[in-house]
Short mmCIF file of N, CA, C and O in Angstrom, two decimals:
data_model
loop_
_atom_site.label_atom_id
_atom_site.label_comp_id
_atom_site.label_asym_id
_atom_site.label_seq_id
_atom_site.Cartn_x
_atom_site.Cartn_y
_atom_site.Cartn_z
N MET A 1 -13.09 16.19 -9.23
CA MET A 1 -12.51 15.30 -9.01
C MET A 1 -10.94 15.17 -8.80
O MET A 1 -10.30 13.94 -8.33
N GLU A 2 -10.51 16.21 -9.31
CA GLU A 2 -8.93 16.47 -9.49
C GLU A 2 -8.45 16.11 -7.78
O GLU A 2 -7.58 15.97 -7.48
N LEU A 3 -9.53 16.74 -7.00
CA LEU A 3 -8.85 17.03 -5.11
C LEU A 3 -9.20 15.60 -4.88
O LEU A 3 -7.99 15.25 -4.14
N VAL A 4 -10.29 14.71 -5.43
CA VAL A 4 -10.00 13.17 -4.99
C VAL A 4 -8.91 12.74 -5.41
O VAL A 4 -8.27 12.00 -4.95
N LYS A 5 -8.62 12.49 -6.56
CA LYS A 5 -7.07 12.39 -7.20
C LYS A 5 -6.35 12.56 -6.61
O LYS A 5 -5.28 12.13 -5.91
N SER A 6 -5.80 14.06 -6.23
CA SER A 6 -4.47 14.44 -5.62
C SER A 6 -4.58 13.90 -4.19
O SER A 6 -3.64 13.37 -3.17
N LEU A 7 -6.03 13.88 -3.60
CA LEU A 7 -5.85 13.04 -1.69
C LEU A 7 -5.46 11.58 -1.78
O LEU A 7 -5.17 11.26 -1.31
N HIS A 8 -5.94 10.81 -3.52
CA HIS A 8 -5.63 9.38 -3.35
C HIS A 8 -4.18 9.49 -3.29
O HIS A 8 -3.29 8.97 -2.68
N PHE A 9 -3.60 10.46 -4.04
CA PHE A 9 -2.46 10.02 -4.17
C PHE A 9 -1.17 10.46 -2.98
O PHE A 9 -0.56 9.67 -2.43
N SER A 10 -1.90 11.46 -2.32
CA SER A 10 -1.40 12.30 -1.21
C SER A 10 -1.28 10.91 0.06
O SER A 10 -0.67 10.86 0.69
N LEU A 11 -2.48 10.20 0.07
CA LEU A 11 -2.39 9.28 1.05
C LEU A 11 -2.09 7.95 0.72
O LEU A 11 -1.36 7.58 1.47
N ALA A 12 -1.78 7.74 -0.64
CA ALA A 12 -0.92 6.50 -0.94
C ALA A 12 0.84 6.59 -0.58
O ALA A 12 1.01 5.96 0.16
N MET A 13 0.81 8.26 -0.68
CA MET A 13 2.31 8.27 -0.41
C MET A 13 2.66 8.43 1.00
O MET A 13 3.71 7.74 1.87
N THR A 14 1.44 8.99 1.97
CA THR A 14 1.51 8.44 3.33
C THR A 14 1.55 7.16 3.97
O THR A 14 2.60 6.78 4.74
N SER A 15 0.72 6.07 3.16
CA SER A 15 0.39 5.15 4.02
C SER A 15 1.97 4.46 3.19
O SER A 15 2.60 3.88 4.32
N VAL A 16 2.61 4.83 2.60
CA VAL A 16 3.82 4.05 2.12
C VAL A 16 4.80 4.49 3.07
O VAL A 16 5.91 3.53 3.37
N LEU A 17 4.90 5.77 3.07
CA LEU A 17 5.79 6.12 4.37
C LEU A 17 5.75 5.52 5.56
O LEU A 17 6.74 5.68 6.53
N LEU A 18 4.45 5.59 5.80
CA LEU A 18 4.06 5.35 7.44
C LEU A 18 4.70 3.60 7.22
O LEU A 18 5.07 3.18 8.42
N PHE A 19 4.27 2.72 6.51
CA PHE A 19 4.89 1.48 6.10
C PHE A 19 6.79 1.57 6.51
O PHE A 19 6.83 0.81 7.25
N SER A 20 6.66 2.41 5.72
CA SER A 20 8.80 2.74 5.42
C SER A 20 9.14 2.94 6.91
O SER A 20 10.07 2.10 8.00
N TYR A 21 8.07 3.93 8.05
CA TYR A 21 8.53 4.09 9.17
C TYR A 21 8.43 3.06 10.22
O TYR A 21 9.42 2.74 10.95
N ARG A 22 7.40 2.18 9.91
CA ARG A 22 7.45 1.11 11.07
C ARG A 22 8.43 0.34 10.61
O ARG A 22 8.83 -0.50 11.49
N PHE A 23 8.80 0.12 9.53
CA PHE A 23 9.69 -0.80 9.03
C PHE A 23 10.93 -0.69 9.55
O PHE A 23 11.64 -1.51 10.76
N ILE A 24 11.37 0.53 9.36
CA ILE A 24 12.63 1.29 10.40
C ILE A 24 13.13 1.22 11.73
O ILE A 24 13.27 0.81 12.40
N LEU A 25 11.60 1.34 12.40
CA LEU A 25 11.63 1.21 13.72
C LEU A 25 11.39 -0.73 14.34
O LEU A 25 11.82 -0.56 15.46
N LEU A 26 11.07 -1.26 13.46
CA LEU A 26 10.92 -2.59 13.86
C LEU A 26 12.27 -3.16 13.72
O LEU A 26 12.51 -3.71 14.40
N MET A 27 13.15 -2.56 12.78
CA MET A 27 14.68 -3.15 12.52
C MET A 27 15.53 -2.08 13.71
O MET A 27 16.80 -2.67 14.23
N ARG A 28 15.14 -1.08 14.04
CA ARG A 28 16.42 -0.34 15.13
C ARG A 28 15.36 -0.37 16.52
O ARG A 28 16.14 -0.33 17.39
N LYS A 29 14.07 0.09 16.28
CA LYS A 29 13.41 0.30 18.07
C LYS A 29 12.24 -0.04 18.24
O LYS A 29 11.37 0.37 18.33
N PRO A 30 11.94 -1.49 18.10
CA PRO A 30 10.98 -2.20 17.76
C PRO A 30 9.53 -2.21 19.01
O PRO A 30 8.87 -1.97 18.81
N GLU A 31 10.11 -1.63 20.15
CA GLU A 31 9.54 -1.31 21.28
C GLU A 31 8.51 -0.09 21.34
O GLU A 31 7.63 0.11 21.72
N LYS A 32 9.30 0.55 20.09
CA LYS A 32 8.19 1.77 19.55
C LYS A 32 7.35 1.76 18.95
O LYS A 32 6.25 2.27 18.65
N LEU A 33 7.13 0.60 18.38
CA LEU A 33 5.75 0.12 17.55
C LEU A 33 4.74 -0.09 18.21
O LEU A 33 3.41 -0.30 18.02
N LYS A 34 4.90 -0.13 19.89
CA LYS A 34 3.61 0.13 20.60
C LYS A 34 3.04 0.91 21.42
O LYS A 34 1.97 1.00 21.23
N GLN A 35 3.74 1.99 20.03
CA GLN A 35 2.99 3.45 20.58
C GLN A 35 1.69 3.62 19.52
O GLN A 35 1.07 2.89 18.66
N LYS A 36 0.64 4.04 20.33
CA LYS A 36 -0.99 3.59 19.85
C LYS A 36 -1.24 4.34 18.87
O LYS A 36 -1.95 3.68 17.97
N TRP A 37 -0.49 5.68 18.37
CA TRP A 37 -0.96 6.33 17.06
C TRP A 37 -0.05 5.57 15.99
O TRP A 37 -0.91 5.62 14.67
N LEU A 38 0.46 4.88 16.30
CA LEU A 38 1.25 4.11 15.19
C LEU A 38 0.49 2.53 14.94
O LEU A 38 0.43 1.86 14.08
N LYS A 39 -0.87 2.36 15.97
CA LYS A 39 -1.62 1.25 15.80
C LYS A 39 -2.62 1.84 14.87
O LYS A 39 -3.15 0.53 14.44
N ILE A 40 -2.95 3.17 15.17
CA ILE A 40 -3.99 3.41 15.02
C ILE A 40 -4.15 4.23 13.30
O ILE A 40 -4.90 3.92 12.18
N LEU A 41 -3.06 5.28 13.07
CA LEU A 41 -2.72 6.11 12.20
C LEU A 41 -3.06 5.21 11.16
O LEU A 41 -3.41 5.47 9.79
N PRO A 42 -1.95 4.16 10.78
CA PRO A 42 -1.96 3.85 9.32
C PRO A 42 -3.30 2.97 8.80
O PRO A 42 -3.55 2.97 7.81
N HIS A 43 -4.19 2.57 9.88
CA HIS A 43 -5.07 1.88 9.28
C HIS A 43 -6.00 3.02 9.28
O HIS A 43 -6.84 3.00 7.92
N VAL A 44 -6.27 4.06 9.87
CA VAL A 44 -7.14 5.55 9.03
C VAL A 44 -6.62 6.17 7.99
O VAL A 44 -7.60 5.60 7.11
N VAL A 45 -5.24 6.14 7.63
CA VAL A 45 -4.97 6.34 6.23
C VAL A 45 -5.20 5.79 4.99
O VAL A 45 -5.99 5.74 3.90
N ASP A 46 -5.25 4.31 5.51
CA ASP A 46 -5.62 3.27 4.35
C ASP A 46 -7.24 3.03 4.46
O ASP A 46 -7.28 2.68 3.11
N THR A 47 -7.93 3.37 4.97
CA THR A 47 -9.34 3.42 4.70
C THR A 47 -9.60 4.06 3.94
O THR A 47 -10.37 4.35 3.12
N PHE A 48 -8.98 5.70 4.20
CA PHE A 48 -9.50 6.66 3.84
C PHE A 48 -8.99 6.62 2.03
O PHE A 48 -9.66 7.18 1.06
N LEU A 49 -7.62 5.79 1.97
CA LEU A 49 -7.30 5.70 0.66
C LEU A 49 -8.12 4.87 -0.29
O LEU A 49 -8.17 5.08 -1.21
N LEU A 50 -8.72 3.80 0.60
CA LEU A 50 -9.50 2.41 -0.21
C LEU A 50 -10.58 3.50 -1.19
O LEU A 50 -11.25 3.23 -1.81
N ILE A 51 -11.09 4.04 -0.25
CA ILE A 51 -12.53 4.92 -0.12
C ILE A 51 -12.56 6.10 -1.20
O ILE A 51 -12.88 5.85 -2.24
N PHE A 52 -11.44 6.67 -1.30
CA PHE A 52 -11.03 8.08 -2.39
C PHE A 52 -10.67 7.09 -3.83
O PHE A 52 -10.91 7.37 -4.84
N GLY A 53 -9.89 5.36 -3.51
CA GLY A 53 -9.77 5.21 -4.49
C GLY A 53 -11.08 4.03 -5.42
O GLY A 53 -10.89 4.21 -6.54
N ILE A 54 -12.04 3.55 -4.89
CA ILE A 54 -13.25 3.43 -5.02
C ILE A 54 -13.67 4.43 -5.52
O ILE A 54 -14.80 4.17 -7.00
N THR A 55 -13.97 5.59 -5.16
CA THR A 55 -14.74 6.57 -5.72
C THR A 55 -14.19 6.92 -7.08
O THR A 55 -15.00 7.31 -7.90
N LEU A 56 -12.87 6.93 -7.42
CA LEU A 56 -12.30 7.28 -8.30
C LEU A 56 -12.49 6.31 -9.44
O LEU A 56 -12.98 6.64 -10.35
N MET A 57 -12.34 4.81 -9.00
CA MET A 57 -12.86 3.84 -9.95
C MET A 57 -14.50 4.18 -10.46
O MET A 57 -14.23 3.70 -11.68
N ILE A 58 -15.04 4.19 -9.60
CA ILE A 58 -16.65 4.28 -9.94
C ILE A 58 -16.68 5.61 -10.79
O ILE A 58 -17.50 5.43 -11.82
N SER A 59 -16.42 6.49 -10.46
CA SER A 59 -16.41 7.88 -10.86
C SER A 59 -15.87 7.87 -12.46
O SER A 59 -16.57 8.17 -13.21
N PHE A 60 -14.75 7.05 -12.84
CA PHE A 60 -14.27 7.09 -14.27
C PHE A 60 -14.48 5.67 -14.89
O PHE A 60 -14.22 5.10 -15.37
N SER A 61 -15.24 4.84 -13.87
CA SER A 61 -15.76 3.42 -14.68
C SER A 61 -14.84 2.86 -15.04
O SER A 61 -14.54 1.68 -15.84
N PHE A 62 -13.69 2.59 -14.01
CA PHE A 62 -12.36 1.52 -14.43
C PHE A 62 -12.83 0.40 -13.46
O PHE A 62 -12.79 0.32 -12.40
N TYR A 63 -13.73 -0.14 -14.27
CA TYR A 63 -14.42 -1.39 -13.32
C TYR A 63 -13.00 -2.93 -13.76
O TYR A 63 -12.97 -2.97 -14.98
N PRO A 64 -12.56 -3.56 -12.85
CA PRO A 64 -11.62 -4.63 -13.08
C PRO A 64 -12.07 -5.13 -13.80
O PRO A 64 -11.57 -6.40 -14.39
N THR A 65 -13.93 -5.62 -13.64
CA THR A 65 -14.04 -7.04 -14.89
C THR A 65 -14.17 -6.01 -16.54
O THR A 65 -14.52 -7.06 -17.27
N GLN A 66 -13.74 -5.07 -16.42
CA GLN A 66 -13.96 -4.35 -17.84
C GLN A 66 -12.22 -3.65 -17.94
O GLN A 66 -12.25 -3.45 -19.48
N HIS A 67 -11.30 -3.32 -17.36
CA HIS A 67 -9.96 -2.93 -17.78
C HIS A 67 -9.09 -4.04 -17.02
O HIS A 67 -8.51 -3.92 -15.80
N ASP A 68 -8.41 -4.68 -17.51
CA ASP A 68 -7.11 -5.56 -17.29
C ASP A 68 -6.18 -4.91 -16.16
O ASP A 68 -5.75 -5.37 -15.38
N TRP A 69 -5.90 -4.00 -16.36
CA TRP A 69 -5.04 -3.03 -15.93
C TRP A 69 -5.24 -2.59 -14.39
O TRP A 69 -4.91 -2.93 -13.47
N MET A 70 -7.04 -2.60 -13.92
CA MET A 70 -7.58 -2.16 -12.89
C MET A 70 -7.89 -3.79 -11.99
O MET A 70 -7.19 -3.43 -11.04
N LEU A 71 -8.00 -4.66 -12.91
CA LEU A 71 -7.78 -6.22 -11.93
C LEU A 71 -6.20 -6.53 -11.56
O LEU A 71 -5.91 -6.77 -10.29
N GLU A 72 -5.68 -6.21 -12.28
CA GLU A 72 -4.06 -6.46 -11.77
C GLU A 72 -3.66 -5.19 -10.59
O GLU A 72 -2.94 -5.90 -10.03
N LYS A 73 -4.03 -4.08 -10.75
CA LYS A 73 -3.84 -3.37 -10.09
C LYS A 73 -4.19 -3.67 -8.21
O LYS A 73 -3.80 -3.84 -7.32
N LEU A 74 -5.67 -4.23 -8.57
CA LEU A 74 -6.19 -4.79 -7.39
C LEU A 74 -5.67 -5.41 -6.58
O LEU A 74 -5.59 -6.15 -5.73
N LEU A 75 -5.15 -6.73 -7.85
CA LEU A 75 -4.20 -7.74 -6.90
C LEU A 75 -3.32 -7.37 -6.63
O LEU A 75 -2.40 -7.83 -5.42
N ALA A 76 -2.32 -6.31 -7.46
CA ALA A 76 -1.34 -5.86 -6.81
C ALA A 76 -1.40 -5.29 -4.90
O ALA A 76 -0.56 -5.11 -4.05
N ILE A 77 -2.63 -4.62 -5.07
CA ILE A 77 -2.85 -4.15 -3.72
C ILE A 77 -2.56 -4.92 -2.98
O ILE A 77 -2.31 -5.11 -1.66
N PHE A 78 -3.46 -6.42 -2.96
CA PHE A 78 -3.75 -7.34 -2.13
C PHE A 78 -2.64 -8.06 -1.46
O PHE A 78 -1.74 -7.78 -0.57
N ALA A 79 -1.41 -8.32 -2.68
CA ALA A 79 0.02 -8.70 -2.50
C ALA A 79 0.64 -7.21 -1.64
O ALA A 79 1.48 -7.84 -1.09
N TYR A 80 0.60 -6.54 -2.09
CA TYR A 80 1.02 -5.07 -1.22
C TYR A 80 1.18 -5.49 0.05
O TYR A 80 1.87 -5.22 1.10
N ILE A 81 -0.36 -5.53 0.44
CA ILE A 81 -0.98 -5.56 1.75
C ILE A 81 -0.17 -6.63 2.66
O ILE A 81 0.13 -6.94 3.72
N PHE A 82 -0.40 -8.17 1.35
CA PHE A 82 0.10 -9.33 2.59
C PHE A 82 1.47 -8.79 3.07
O PHE A 82 2.38 -9.79 3.74
N THR A 83 2.18 -8.36 1.81
CA THR A 83 3.92 -8.94 1.85
C THR A 83 3.92 -7.58 2.91
O THR A 83 4.95 -7.70 3.84
N GLY A 84 3.33 -6.40 2.90
CA GLY A 84 3.47 -5.70 4.30
C GLY A 84 3.52 -5.99 5.70
O GLY A 84 3.65 -6.16 6.58
N PHE A 85 1.74 -6.75 5.83
CA PHE A 85 2.08 -7.55 7.02
C PHE A 85 2.74 -8.46 7.31
O PHE A 85 3.40 -9.07 8.43
N TYR A 86 3.00 -9.52 6.37
CA TYR A 86 4.51 -10.33 6.21
C TYR A 86 5.52 -9.51 6.63
O TYR A 86 6.00 -10.54 7.85
N THR A 87 5.90 -8.81 6.30
CA THR A 87 7.36 -7.89 6.97
C THR A 87 7.32 -7.40 8.14
O THR A 87 8.09 -7.77 8.98
N LEU A 88 6.10 -6.85 8.71
CA LEU A 88 5.95 -6.27 10.14
C LEU A 88 5.63 -7.07 11.42
O LEU A 88 5.50 -7.28 12.48
N LYS A 89 4.73 -8.34 10.47
CA LYS A 89 4.04 -9.02 11.77
C LYS A 89 4.87 -10.87 11.81
O LYS A 89 4.73 -11.25 13.09
N TRP A 90 4.88 -11.36 10.63
CA TRP A 90 5.02 -12.68 10.65
C TRP A 90 6.94 -12.85 10.64
O TRP A 90 7.42 -14.13 10.88
N ALA A 91 7.21 -12.02 9.46
CA ALA A 91 8.98 -12.49 9.02
C ALA A 91 9.58 -12.58 10.34
O ALA A 91 9.71 -11.60 11.41
N ARG A 92 10.37 -13.67 10.36
CA ARG A 92 11.43 -13.93 11.86
C ARG A 92 12.92 -13.57 11.44
O ARG A 92 13.37 -13.15 12.99
N THR A 93 13.49 -13.62 10.68
CA THR A 93 14.98 -13.34 10.85
C THR A 93 14.98 -11.56 10.02
O THR A 93 13.93 -11.38 9.16
N ASN A 94 16.08 -11.44 10.14
CA ASN A 94 16.15 -9.80 9.38
C ASN A 94 16.09 -9.73 8.01
O ASN A 94 15.88 -8.98 7.27
N ALA A 95 17.15 -10.93 7.43
CA ALA A 95 16.95 -11.10 5.82
C ALA A 95 15.69 -11.35 5.40
O ALA A 95 14.85 -10.28 4.34
N MET A 96 14.29 -12.04 6.62
CA MET A 96 13.16 -12.14 5.54
C MET A 96 12.62 -10.88 5.85
O MET A 96 11.38 -10.45 5.31
N LYS A 97 12.98 -10.08 6.82
CA LYS A 97 12.22 -8.68 7.06
C LYS A 97 12.64 -8.04 6.00
O LYS A 97 11.97 -7.13 5.63
N TYR A 98 13.72 -7.71 5.57
CA TYR A 98 14.04 -6.97 4.50
C TYR A 98 13.82 -7.23 3.08
O TYR A 98 13.01 -6.80 2.59
N LEU A 99 13.61 -8.80 2.62
CA LEU A 99 13.18 -9.40 1.58
C LEU A 99 11.72 -8.52 1.58
O LEU A 99 11.18 -8.21 0.57
N GLY A 100 10.75 -8.81 2.78
CA GLY A 100 9.27 -8.86 2.82
C GLY A 100 9.39 -7.00 2.67
O GLY A 100 8.58 -6.57 1.72
N TYR A 101 10.37 -6.22 2.81
CA TYR A 101 9.84 -4.40 2.78
C TYR A 101 10.29 -4.48 1.29
O TYR A 101 9.73 -3.92 1.11
N LEU A 102 11.44 -5.04 0.95
CA LEU A 102 11.74 -5.03 -0.69
C LEU A 102 10.41 -5.15 -1.62
O LEU A 102 9.96 -4.79 -2.72
N GLY A 103 9.92 -6.42 -1.52
CA GLY A 103 9.06 -7.04 -1.97
C GLY A 103 7.60 -6.23 -1.47
O GLY A 103 7.08 -5.65 -2.75
N ALA A 104 7.22 -5.47 -0.90
CA ALA A 104 6.18 -5.15 -0.67
C ALA A 104 6.52 -3.10 -1.65
O ALA A 104 5.47 -2.64 -2.22
N LEU A 105 7.39 -2.82 -1.46
CA LEU A 105 7.88 -1.66 -2.26
C LEU A 105 8.08 -2.15 -4.02
O LEU A 105 7.37 -1.12 -4.14
N GLY A 106 8.25 -3.22 -3.94
CA GLY A 106 8.03 -2.99 -5.46
C GLY A 106 6.98 -3.65 -5.87
O GLY A 106 6.15 -3.15 -6.89
N TRP A 107 6.03 -4.13 -5.07
CA TRP A 107 4.03 -4.02 -5.34
C TRP A 107 3.90 -2.94 -5.42
O TRP A 107 3.14 -2.35 -6.23
N PHE A 108 4.34 -1.93 -4.41
CA PHE A 108 3.63 -0.44 -4.64
C PHE A 108 4.36 0.00 -5.78
O PHE A 108 3.40 0.98 -5.97
N ILE A 109 5.29 -0.07 -6.15
CA ILE A 109 5.64 0.39 -7.60
C ILE A 109 5.03 0.07 -8.61
O ILE A 109 4.67 1.11 -9.46
N LEU A 110 4.73 -1.17 -8.91
CA LEU A 110 3.79 -1.72 -9.93
C LEU A 110 2.10 -1.03 -9.68
O LEU A 110 1.80 -0.52 -10.84
N ILE A 111 1.68 -0.92 -8.46
CA ILE A 111 0.47 -0.38 -8.21
C ILE A 111 0.63 0.96 -9.14
O ILE A 111 -0.17 1.65 -9.34
N VAL A 112 2.03 2.07 -8.93
CA VAL A 112 1.91 3.47 -9.31
C VAL A 112 2.07 3.27 -10.79
O VAL A 112 1.00 4.29 -11.20
N LYS A 113 3.08 2.38 -11.30
CA LYS A 113 2.89 2.21 -12.53
C LYS A 113 1.43 2.07 -13.39
O LYS A 113 1.51 2.47 -14.57
N LEU A 114 1.04 0.81 -12.67
CA LEU A 114 -0.20 0.73 -13.50
C LEU A 114 -1.37 2.20 -13.47
O LEU A 114 -2.31 2.30 -14.46
N ALA A 115 -1.61 2.86 -12.10
CA ALA A 115 -2.26 3.94 -12.11
C ALA A 115 -1.87 5.11 -12.96
O ALA A 115 -2.80 5.81 -13.67
N ILE A 116 -0.40 5.26 -13.36
CA ILE A 116 -0.35 6.23 -14.39
C ILE A 116 -0.46 6.02 -15.82
O ILE A 116 -0.75 6.61 -16.55
N THR A 117 0.17 4.69 -15.75
CA THR A 117 0.13 4.36 -17.51
C THR A 117 -1.19 3.56 -17.90
O THR A 117 -1.42 3.25 -19.14
N HIS A 118 -1.73 2.71 -17.20
CA HIS A 118 -2.87 2.06 -17.57
C HIS A 118 -2.76 0.43 -18.55
O HIS A 118 -3.23 0.19 -18.80
N GLN A 119 -1.20 0.19 -18.36
CA GLN A 119 -0.61 -0.62 -19.34
C GLN A 119 -0.18 -2.03 -18.05
O GLN A 119 0.65 -1.70 -17.12
N THR A 120 -0.82 -3.11 -18.53
CA THR A 120 -0.86 -4.15 -17.40
C THR A 120 0.69 -4.88 -17.72
O THR A 120 1.42 -4.55 -18.82
N MET A 121 1.30 -5.49 -16.54
CA MET A 121 2.63 -6.13 -16.80
C MET A 121 2.55 -7.43 -17.30
O MET A 121 3.18 -8.14 -17.84
N PHE A 122 1.34 -8.27 -16.38
CA PHE A 122 1.13 -9.71 -16.35
C PHE A 122 0.06 -9.82 -17.12
O PHE A 122 -0.13 -11.33 -17.37
N PHE A 123 -0.66 -9.30 -17.34
CA PHE A 123 -2.58 -9.76 -17.99
C PHE A 123 -2.19 -9.43 -19.43
O PHE A 123 -1.78 -8.44 -19.80
#
């Protein structure tokens, strides 16, 4: 199970690094975002991240209906995805792009905090 944890952690870091790289490109060289590997790789990484996350949740019986921190983590994941999507696709001004990026990083930090401490912040 330690291998699955390590893979999940590595994929989470890769996911946020890819998001950050795409944000940098968006702000400096948006035409480079059309590269095929940048359209495919983040989805592959996030799919495996989700698979390993579900595997860990089931293995340790950390069900959202029984553990408030897991429910909060899932809600934070949805918020991270939405904020990231907003940042890369919908935000029109640079200020809104930066705000969205910082918001997404904030949600990511909350996700990591919940994964480590199992202590809720909002519930």
